[in-house]
Coordinates of C-alpha atoms and ligand atoms in Angstrom, one line a residue:
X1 CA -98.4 111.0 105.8
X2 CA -100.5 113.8 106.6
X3 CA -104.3 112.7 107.6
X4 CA -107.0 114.8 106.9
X5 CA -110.7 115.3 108.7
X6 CA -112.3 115.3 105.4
X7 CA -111.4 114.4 101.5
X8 CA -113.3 115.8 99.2
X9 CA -113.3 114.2 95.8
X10 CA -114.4 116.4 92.5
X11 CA -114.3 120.2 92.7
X12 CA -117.2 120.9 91.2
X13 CA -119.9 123.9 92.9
X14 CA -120.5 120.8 94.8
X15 CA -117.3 119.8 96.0
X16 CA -116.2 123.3 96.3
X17 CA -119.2 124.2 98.6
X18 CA -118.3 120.9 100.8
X19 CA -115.0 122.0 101.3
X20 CA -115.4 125.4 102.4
X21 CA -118.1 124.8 104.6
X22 CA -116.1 122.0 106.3
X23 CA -113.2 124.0 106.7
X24 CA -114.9 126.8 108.2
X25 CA -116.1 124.3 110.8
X26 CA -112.3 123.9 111.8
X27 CA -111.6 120.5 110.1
X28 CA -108.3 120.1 108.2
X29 CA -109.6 119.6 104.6
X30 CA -108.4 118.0 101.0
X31 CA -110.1 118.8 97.7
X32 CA -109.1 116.5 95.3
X33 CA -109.9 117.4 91.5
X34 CA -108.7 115.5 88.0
X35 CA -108.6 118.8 85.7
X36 CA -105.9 121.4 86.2
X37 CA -108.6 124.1 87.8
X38 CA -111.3 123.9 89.8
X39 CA -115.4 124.7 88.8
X40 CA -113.8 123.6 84.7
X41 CA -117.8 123.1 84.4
X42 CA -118.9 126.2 86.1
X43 CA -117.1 128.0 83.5
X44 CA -119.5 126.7 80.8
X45 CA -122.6 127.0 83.0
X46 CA -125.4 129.8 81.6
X47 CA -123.8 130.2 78.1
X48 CA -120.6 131.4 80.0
X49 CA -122.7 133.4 82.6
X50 CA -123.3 131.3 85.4
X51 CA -127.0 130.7 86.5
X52 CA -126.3 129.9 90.1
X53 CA -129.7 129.7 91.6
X54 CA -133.0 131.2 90.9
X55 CA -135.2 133.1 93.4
X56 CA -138.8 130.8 93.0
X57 CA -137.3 127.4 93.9
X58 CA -140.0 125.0 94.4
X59 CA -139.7 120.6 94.8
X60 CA -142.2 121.0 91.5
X61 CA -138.7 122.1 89.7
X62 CA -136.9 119.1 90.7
X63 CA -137.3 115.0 89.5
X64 CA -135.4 112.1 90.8
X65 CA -135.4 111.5 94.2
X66 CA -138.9 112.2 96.8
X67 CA -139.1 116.2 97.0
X68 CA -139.5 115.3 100.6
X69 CA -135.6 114.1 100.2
X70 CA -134.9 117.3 98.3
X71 CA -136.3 120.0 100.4
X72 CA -134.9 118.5 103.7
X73 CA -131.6 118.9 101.7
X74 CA -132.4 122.1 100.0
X75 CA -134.2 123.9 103.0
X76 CA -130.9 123.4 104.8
X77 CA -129.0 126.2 102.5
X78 CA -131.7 127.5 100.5
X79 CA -131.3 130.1 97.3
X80 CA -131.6 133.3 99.9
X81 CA -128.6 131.3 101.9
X82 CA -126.9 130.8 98.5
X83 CA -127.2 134.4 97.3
X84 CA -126.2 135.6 100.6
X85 CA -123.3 133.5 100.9
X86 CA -122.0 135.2 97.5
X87 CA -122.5 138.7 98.7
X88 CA -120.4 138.0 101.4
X89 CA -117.8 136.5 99.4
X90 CA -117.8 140.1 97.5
X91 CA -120.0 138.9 94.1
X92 CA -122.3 141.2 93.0
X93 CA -125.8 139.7 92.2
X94 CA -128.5 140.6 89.8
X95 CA -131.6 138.8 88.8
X96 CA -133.3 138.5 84.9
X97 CA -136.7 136.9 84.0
X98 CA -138.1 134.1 85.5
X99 CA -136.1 134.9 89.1
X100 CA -132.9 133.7 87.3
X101 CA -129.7 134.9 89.4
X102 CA -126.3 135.4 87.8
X103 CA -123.4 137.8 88.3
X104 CA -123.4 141.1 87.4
X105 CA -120.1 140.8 85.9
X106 CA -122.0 138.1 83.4
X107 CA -119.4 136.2 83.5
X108 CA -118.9 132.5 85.1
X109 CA -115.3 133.2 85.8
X110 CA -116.1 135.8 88.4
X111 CA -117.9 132.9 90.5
X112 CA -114.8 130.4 90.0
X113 CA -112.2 133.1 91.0
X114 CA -114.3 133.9 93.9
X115 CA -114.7 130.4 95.2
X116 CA -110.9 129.7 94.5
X117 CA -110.0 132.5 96.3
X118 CA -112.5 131.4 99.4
X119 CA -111.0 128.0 98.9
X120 CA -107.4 129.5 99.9
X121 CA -108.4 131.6 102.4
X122 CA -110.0 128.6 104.0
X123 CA -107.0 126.5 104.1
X124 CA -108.5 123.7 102.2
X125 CA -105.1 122.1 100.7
X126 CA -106.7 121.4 97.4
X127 CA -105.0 118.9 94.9
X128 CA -105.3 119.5 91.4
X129 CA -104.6 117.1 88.4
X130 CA -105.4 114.9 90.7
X131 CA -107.2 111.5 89.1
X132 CA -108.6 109.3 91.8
X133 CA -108.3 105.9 90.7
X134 CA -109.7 103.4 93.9
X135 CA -110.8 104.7 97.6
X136 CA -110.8 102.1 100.2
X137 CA -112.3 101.8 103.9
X138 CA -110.0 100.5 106.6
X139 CA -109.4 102.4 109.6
X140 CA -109.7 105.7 107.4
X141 CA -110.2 105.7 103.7
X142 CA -107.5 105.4 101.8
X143 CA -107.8 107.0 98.2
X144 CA -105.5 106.4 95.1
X145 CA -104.2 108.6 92.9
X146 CA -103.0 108.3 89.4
X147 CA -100.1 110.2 90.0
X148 CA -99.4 107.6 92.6
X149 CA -99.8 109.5 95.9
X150 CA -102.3 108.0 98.4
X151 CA -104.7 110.7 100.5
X152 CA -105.6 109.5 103.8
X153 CA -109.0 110.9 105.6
X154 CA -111.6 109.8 108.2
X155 CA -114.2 110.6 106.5
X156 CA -115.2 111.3 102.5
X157 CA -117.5 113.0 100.4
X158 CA -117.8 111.7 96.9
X159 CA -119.1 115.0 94.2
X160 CA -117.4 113.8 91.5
X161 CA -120.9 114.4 89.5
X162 CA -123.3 112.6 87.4
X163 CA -122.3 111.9 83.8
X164 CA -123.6 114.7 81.7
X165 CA -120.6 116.4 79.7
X166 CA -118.2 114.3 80.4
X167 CA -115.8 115.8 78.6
X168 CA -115.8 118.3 81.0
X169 CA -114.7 115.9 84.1
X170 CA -117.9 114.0 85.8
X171 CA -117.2 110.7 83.9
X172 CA -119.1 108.3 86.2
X173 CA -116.5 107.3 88.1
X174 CA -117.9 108.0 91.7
X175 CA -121.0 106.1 90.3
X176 CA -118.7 103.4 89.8
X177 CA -117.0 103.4 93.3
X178 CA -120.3 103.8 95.0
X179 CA -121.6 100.9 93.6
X180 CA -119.1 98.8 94.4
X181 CA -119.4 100.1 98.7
X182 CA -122.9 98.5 98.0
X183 CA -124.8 101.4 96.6
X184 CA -127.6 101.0 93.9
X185 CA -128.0 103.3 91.0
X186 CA -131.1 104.9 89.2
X187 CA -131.6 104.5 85.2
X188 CA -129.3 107.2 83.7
X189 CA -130.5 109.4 81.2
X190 CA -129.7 112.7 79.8
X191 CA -131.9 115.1 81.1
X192 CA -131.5 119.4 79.4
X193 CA -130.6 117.7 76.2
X194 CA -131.5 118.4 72.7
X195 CA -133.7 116.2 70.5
X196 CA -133.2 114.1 67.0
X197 CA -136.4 114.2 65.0
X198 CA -137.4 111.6 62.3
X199 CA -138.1 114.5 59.9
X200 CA -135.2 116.2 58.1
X201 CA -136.8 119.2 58.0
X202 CA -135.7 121.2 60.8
X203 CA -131.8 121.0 58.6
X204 CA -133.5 123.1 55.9
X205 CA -133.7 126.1 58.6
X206 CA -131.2 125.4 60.8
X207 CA -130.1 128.0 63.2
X208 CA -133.5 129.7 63.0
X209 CA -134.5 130.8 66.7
X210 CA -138.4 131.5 67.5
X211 CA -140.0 131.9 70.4
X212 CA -142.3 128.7 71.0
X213 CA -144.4 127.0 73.4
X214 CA -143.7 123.3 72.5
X215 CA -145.5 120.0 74.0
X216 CA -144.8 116.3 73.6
X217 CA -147.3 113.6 73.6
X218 CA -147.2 110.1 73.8
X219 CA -150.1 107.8 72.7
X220 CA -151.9 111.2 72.3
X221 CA -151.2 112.1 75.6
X222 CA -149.6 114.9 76.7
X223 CA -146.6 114.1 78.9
X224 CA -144.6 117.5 78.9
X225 CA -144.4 121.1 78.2
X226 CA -142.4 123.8 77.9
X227 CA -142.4 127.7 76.5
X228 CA -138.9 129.6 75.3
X229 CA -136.5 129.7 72.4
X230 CA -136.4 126.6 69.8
X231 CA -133.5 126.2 67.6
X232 CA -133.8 124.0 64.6
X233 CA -130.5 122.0 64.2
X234 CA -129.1 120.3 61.7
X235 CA -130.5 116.9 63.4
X236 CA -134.0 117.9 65.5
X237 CA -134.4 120.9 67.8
X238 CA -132.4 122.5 70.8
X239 CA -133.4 125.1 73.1
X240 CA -134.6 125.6 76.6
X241 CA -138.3 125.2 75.1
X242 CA -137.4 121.7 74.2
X243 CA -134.2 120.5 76.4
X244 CA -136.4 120.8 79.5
X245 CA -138.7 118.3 78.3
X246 CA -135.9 115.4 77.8
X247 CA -136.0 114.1 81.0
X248 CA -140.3 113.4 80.6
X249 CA -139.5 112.2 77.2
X250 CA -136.1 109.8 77.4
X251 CA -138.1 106.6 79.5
X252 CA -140.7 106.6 77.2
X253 CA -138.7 106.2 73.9
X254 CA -138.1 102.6 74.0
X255 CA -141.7 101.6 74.4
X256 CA -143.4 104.3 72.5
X257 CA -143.8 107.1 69.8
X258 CA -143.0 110.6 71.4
X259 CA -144.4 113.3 69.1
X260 CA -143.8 117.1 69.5
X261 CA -146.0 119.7 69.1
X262 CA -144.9 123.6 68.4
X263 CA -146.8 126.4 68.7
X264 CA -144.9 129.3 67.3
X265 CA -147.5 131.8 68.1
X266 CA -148.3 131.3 71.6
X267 CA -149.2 134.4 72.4
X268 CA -151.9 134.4 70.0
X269 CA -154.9 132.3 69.5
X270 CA -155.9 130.6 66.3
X271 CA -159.0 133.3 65.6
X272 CA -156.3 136.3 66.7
X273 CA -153.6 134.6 64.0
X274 CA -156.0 134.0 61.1
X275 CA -157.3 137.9 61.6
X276 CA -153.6 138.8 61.2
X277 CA -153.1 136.3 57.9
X278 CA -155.8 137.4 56.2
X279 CA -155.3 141.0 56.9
X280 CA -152.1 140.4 55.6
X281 CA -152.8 138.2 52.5
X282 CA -155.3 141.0 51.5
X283 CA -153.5 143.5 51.5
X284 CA -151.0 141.9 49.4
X285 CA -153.1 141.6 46.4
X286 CA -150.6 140.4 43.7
X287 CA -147.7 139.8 45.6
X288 CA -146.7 136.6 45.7
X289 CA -148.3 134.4 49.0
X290 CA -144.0 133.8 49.7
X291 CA -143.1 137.5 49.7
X292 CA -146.6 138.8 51.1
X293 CA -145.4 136.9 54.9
X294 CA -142.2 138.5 54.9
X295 CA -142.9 140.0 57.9
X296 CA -144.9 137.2 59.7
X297 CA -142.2 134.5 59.5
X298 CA -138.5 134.2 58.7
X299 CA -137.8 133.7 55.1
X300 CA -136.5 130.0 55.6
X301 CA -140.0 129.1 58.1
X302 CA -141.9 130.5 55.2
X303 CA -140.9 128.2 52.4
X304 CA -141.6 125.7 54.6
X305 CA -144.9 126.3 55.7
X306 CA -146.4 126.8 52.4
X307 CA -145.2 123.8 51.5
X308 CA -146.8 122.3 54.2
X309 CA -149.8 123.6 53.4
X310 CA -150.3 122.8 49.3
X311 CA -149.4 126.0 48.6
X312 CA -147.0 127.2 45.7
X313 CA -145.0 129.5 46.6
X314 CA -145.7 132.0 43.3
X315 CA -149.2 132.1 44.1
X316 CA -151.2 135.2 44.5
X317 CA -151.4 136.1 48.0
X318 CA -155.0 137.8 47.5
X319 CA -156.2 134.5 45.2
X320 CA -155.4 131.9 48.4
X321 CA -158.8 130.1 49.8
X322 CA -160.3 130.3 53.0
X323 CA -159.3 126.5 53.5
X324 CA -155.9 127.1 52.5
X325 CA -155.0 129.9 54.6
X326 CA -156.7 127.8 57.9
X327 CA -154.4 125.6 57.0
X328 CA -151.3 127.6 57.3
X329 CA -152.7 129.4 60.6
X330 CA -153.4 125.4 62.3
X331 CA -149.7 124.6 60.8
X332 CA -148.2 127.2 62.3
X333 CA -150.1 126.9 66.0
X334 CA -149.3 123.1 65.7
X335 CA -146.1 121.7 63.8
X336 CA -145.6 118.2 64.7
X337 CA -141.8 116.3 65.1
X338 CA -141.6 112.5 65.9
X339 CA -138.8 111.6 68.3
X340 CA -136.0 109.4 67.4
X341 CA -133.7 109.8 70.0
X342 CA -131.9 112.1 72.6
X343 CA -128.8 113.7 71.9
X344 CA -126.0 112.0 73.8
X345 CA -124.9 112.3 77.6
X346 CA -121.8 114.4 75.8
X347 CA -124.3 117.2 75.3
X348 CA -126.5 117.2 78.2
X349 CA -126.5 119.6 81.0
X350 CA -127.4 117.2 83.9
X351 CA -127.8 114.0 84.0
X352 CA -131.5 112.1 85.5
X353 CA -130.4 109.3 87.1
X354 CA -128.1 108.7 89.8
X355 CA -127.5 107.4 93.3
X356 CA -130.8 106.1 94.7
X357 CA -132.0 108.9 97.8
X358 CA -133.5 106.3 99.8
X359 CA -130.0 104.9 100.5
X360 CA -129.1 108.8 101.8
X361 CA -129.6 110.2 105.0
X362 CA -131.6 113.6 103.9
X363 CA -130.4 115.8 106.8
X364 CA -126.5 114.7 106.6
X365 CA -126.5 113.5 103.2
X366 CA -124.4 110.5 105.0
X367 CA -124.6 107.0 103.4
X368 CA -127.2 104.5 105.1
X369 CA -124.9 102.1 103.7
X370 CA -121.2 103.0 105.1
X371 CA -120.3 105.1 107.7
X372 CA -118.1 108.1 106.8
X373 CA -119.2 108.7 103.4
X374 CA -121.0 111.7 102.2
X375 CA -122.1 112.5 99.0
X376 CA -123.3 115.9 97.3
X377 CA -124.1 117.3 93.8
X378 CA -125.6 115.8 90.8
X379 CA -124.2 112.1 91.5
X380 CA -127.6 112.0 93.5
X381 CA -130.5 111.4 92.0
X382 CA -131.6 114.8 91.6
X383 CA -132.1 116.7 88.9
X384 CA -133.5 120.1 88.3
X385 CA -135.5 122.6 85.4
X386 CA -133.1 124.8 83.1
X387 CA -132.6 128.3 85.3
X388 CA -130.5 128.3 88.2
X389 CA -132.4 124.6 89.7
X390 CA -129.1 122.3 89.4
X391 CA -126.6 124.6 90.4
X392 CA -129.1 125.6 93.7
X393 CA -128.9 121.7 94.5
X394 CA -125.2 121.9 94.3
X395 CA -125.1 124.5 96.8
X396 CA -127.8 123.2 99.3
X397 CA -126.3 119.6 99.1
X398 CA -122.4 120.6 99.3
X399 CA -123.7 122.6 102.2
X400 CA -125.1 119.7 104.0
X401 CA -122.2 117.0 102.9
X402 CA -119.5 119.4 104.2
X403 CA -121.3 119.9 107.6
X404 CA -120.6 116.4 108.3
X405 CA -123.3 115.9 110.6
X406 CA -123.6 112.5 111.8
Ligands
FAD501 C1 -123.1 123.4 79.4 C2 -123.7 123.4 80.7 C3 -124.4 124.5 81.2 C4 -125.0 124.5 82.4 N1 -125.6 125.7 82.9 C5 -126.2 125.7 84.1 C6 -126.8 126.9 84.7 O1 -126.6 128.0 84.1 N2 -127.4 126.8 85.9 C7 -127.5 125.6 86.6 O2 -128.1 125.6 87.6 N3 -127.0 124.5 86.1 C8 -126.3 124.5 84.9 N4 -125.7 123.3 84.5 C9 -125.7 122.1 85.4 C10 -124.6 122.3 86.5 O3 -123.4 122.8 85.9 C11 -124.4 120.9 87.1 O4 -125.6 120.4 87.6 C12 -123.4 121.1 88.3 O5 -122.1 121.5 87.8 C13 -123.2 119.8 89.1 O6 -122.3 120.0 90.1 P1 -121.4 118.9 90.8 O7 -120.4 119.6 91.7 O8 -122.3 117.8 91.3 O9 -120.6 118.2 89.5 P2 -119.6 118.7 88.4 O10 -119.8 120.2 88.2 O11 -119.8 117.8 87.3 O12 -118.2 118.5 89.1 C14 -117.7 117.2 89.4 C15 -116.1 117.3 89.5 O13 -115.6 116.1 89.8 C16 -114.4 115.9 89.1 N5 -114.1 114.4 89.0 C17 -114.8 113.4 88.5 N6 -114.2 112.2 88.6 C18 -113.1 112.5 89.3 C19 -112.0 111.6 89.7 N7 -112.0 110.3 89.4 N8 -110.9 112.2 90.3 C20 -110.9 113.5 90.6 N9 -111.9 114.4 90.2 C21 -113.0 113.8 89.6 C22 -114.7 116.4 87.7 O14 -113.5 116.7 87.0 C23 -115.5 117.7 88.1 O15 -114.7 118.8 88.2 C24 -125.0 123.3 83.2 C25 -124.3 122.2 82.8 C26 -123.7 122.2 81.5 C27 -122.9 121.0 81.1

């Protein structure tokens, strides 16, 4: 049976990353994956367009483990190291708003392709509908497969992933194992996730998209926020203005009343909306107060927000009070939601959670715990803001994992 320097199990960015960068360093490789290709949830990553890093990484962008932890990892192979490490591998860059990197092709499949064809020129023999069932530590680790085979290796890195869309492959399992070689886990939440509300509201204009800053409170205290599109769902609200907040919001659900706040004018403040209001409910005379905001609000918002406010939607636009159009301006710089819950794991984009850090080697990314064992991605407690943040910490840690450094 043929033994290998390294195993690599899960080839996700973080896996993948491992692998070459072991290889590279002249050690005889195996990347061991469940689904039939590897990077299945790269392919979904950025709406289909692949945010792999971002140019303003900063620990503030990360939760989970110390952001002395992270940046020892992360400084290693940092988001210039990343970036460059694509050019060379022939994919063209280009950044949008907020420092967000993607590929110019916009398309995830450009990144896959690239790394797969990286992979081969590497000679990492790489083993695909693969399951691993068990790994054990002998001699060298032995590692099952449902198929039956058996992959022996001196020395392993588990980036088989947290368990955020798991339909998509990272169902836990390397959780599981690393437990069981004496590892301790983190609460795991769902962290980029959209919200249920209490209200039923947001269902009456579902799949209306604003531009929002949002904030959540708890007790009256403000605990998150976040700026962006909102989309009203059929159950709550989605939306990176929202999703980013999960993570704050998710421990504090069982113990208290999570209530949030959106401003859909943020650019504006409440003397610089009412001006615009009242120019426009003046100028409307008879019109009715529904038809006169046309061109404020979407049609669905503005049924809403009148009712809201007291205010039938017939009524004369030039015969609404004083009191009832401050009403509609503070309603529509503060519309409150109650939390009821999180959507599930299913439909979160990382999971908060994970293997505790402190049980880590930050420079190697080498268990404390067992000798030989590596681990990189999102099974560590690490997780990062929507734009580019996760997929950066897949790089920097399969960077560090596959250098094997003792
Ligand atoms: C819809 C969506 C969009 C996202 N968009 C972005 C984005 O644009 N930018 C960004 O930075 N982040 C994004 N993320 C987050 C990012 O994709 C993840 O943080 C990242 O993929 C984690 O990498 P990983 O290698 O640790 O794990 P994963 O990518 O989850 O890979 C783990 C791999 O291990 C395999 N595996 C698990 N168990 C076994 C087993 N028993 N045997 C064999 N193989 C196994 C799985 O099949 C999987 O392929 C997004 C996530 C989702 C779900």
């Amino acid at each position: 049976m043929k033994k290998y320097d390294v195993a690599i199990i899960g080839a996700g960015p973080a896996g993948i990353m491992a692998s070459i960068i072991a290889s590279r360093n002249g050690k005889r490789v195996v990347l061991i994956e469940k689904n039939h290709q590897v990077g299945r949830k790269l392919l979904s990553t950025g709406n289909g367009r692949c945010n792999l890093t971002n140019r303003n990484i900063t620990m503030d962008r990360y939760h989970g483990a110390t952001p002395a932890f992270i940046e020892t990892v992360i400084s290693q192979f940092d988001q210039y190291a990343t970036m460059e490490f694509f050019q060379n591998l022939g994919l063209v860059l280009k950044e949008e708003d907020n420092g967000r990197i993607f590929p110019r092709t916009n398309q995830a499949s450009s990144v896959v392709e690239i790394l797969q064809q990286s992979l081969s020129r590497s000679n990492v023999d790489v083993l695909l509908e693969s399951q691993v069932t068990g790994i054990e530590r002998s001699a060298a680790w032995k590692i099952s497969l449902a198929n039956g085979r058996q992959v022996v290796s001196d020395q392993l890195i588990i980036a088989t992933g947290g368990r955020a869309a798991h339909q998509l492959g990272s169902t836990g399992d390397g959780l599981y194992w690393s437990k069981k070689l004496g590892h301790s886990l983190t609460a795991i939440y769902a962290a980029l996730v959209p919200i249920e509300t209490v209200e039923q509201w947001p269902k009456d204009i579902q799949g209306v998209k604003v531009d929002a800053r949002v904030w959540a409170t708890s007790n009256n205290k403000k605990i998150s926020e976040g700026a962006g599109d909102l989309l009203f769902t059929s159950y709550g609200v989605s939306g990176p203005a929202v999703m980013a907040q999960a993570g704050n919001i998710a421990p504090l659900l069982k113990t208290s009343q999570v209530v949030l706040h959106i401003d859909l004018f943020p650019d504006m403040t409440e003397g610089q909306l009412d001006q615009i209001v009242l120019h426009i409910l003046q100028n409307s005379g008879k019109t009715t107060v529904k038809d006169s905001l046309v061109g404020l609000l979407p049609n669905s918002m503005i049924t809403l927000i009148l009712k809201f406010s007291g205010i039938g939607e017939l009524k004369q636009a030039g015969a609404i009070p004083e009191r009832k159009r401050l009403d509609i301006v503070r309603i529509l710089k503060d519309i409150t939601l109650t939390v009821s819950k999180l959507r599930p794991l299913k439909e979160a984009q990382v999971t908060s959670g994970g293997l505790n850090a402190e049980e880590i080697n930050a420079r190697s990314l080498q268990s404390k715990i067992v000798k030989g064992l590596y681990f990189a991605g999102e099974i560590i407690d690490v997780d990062g803001d929507s734009g580019g943040f996760n997929l950066q910490w897949a790089w920097s840690s399969g960077y560090v994992a596959g250098m094997l450094a003792k």
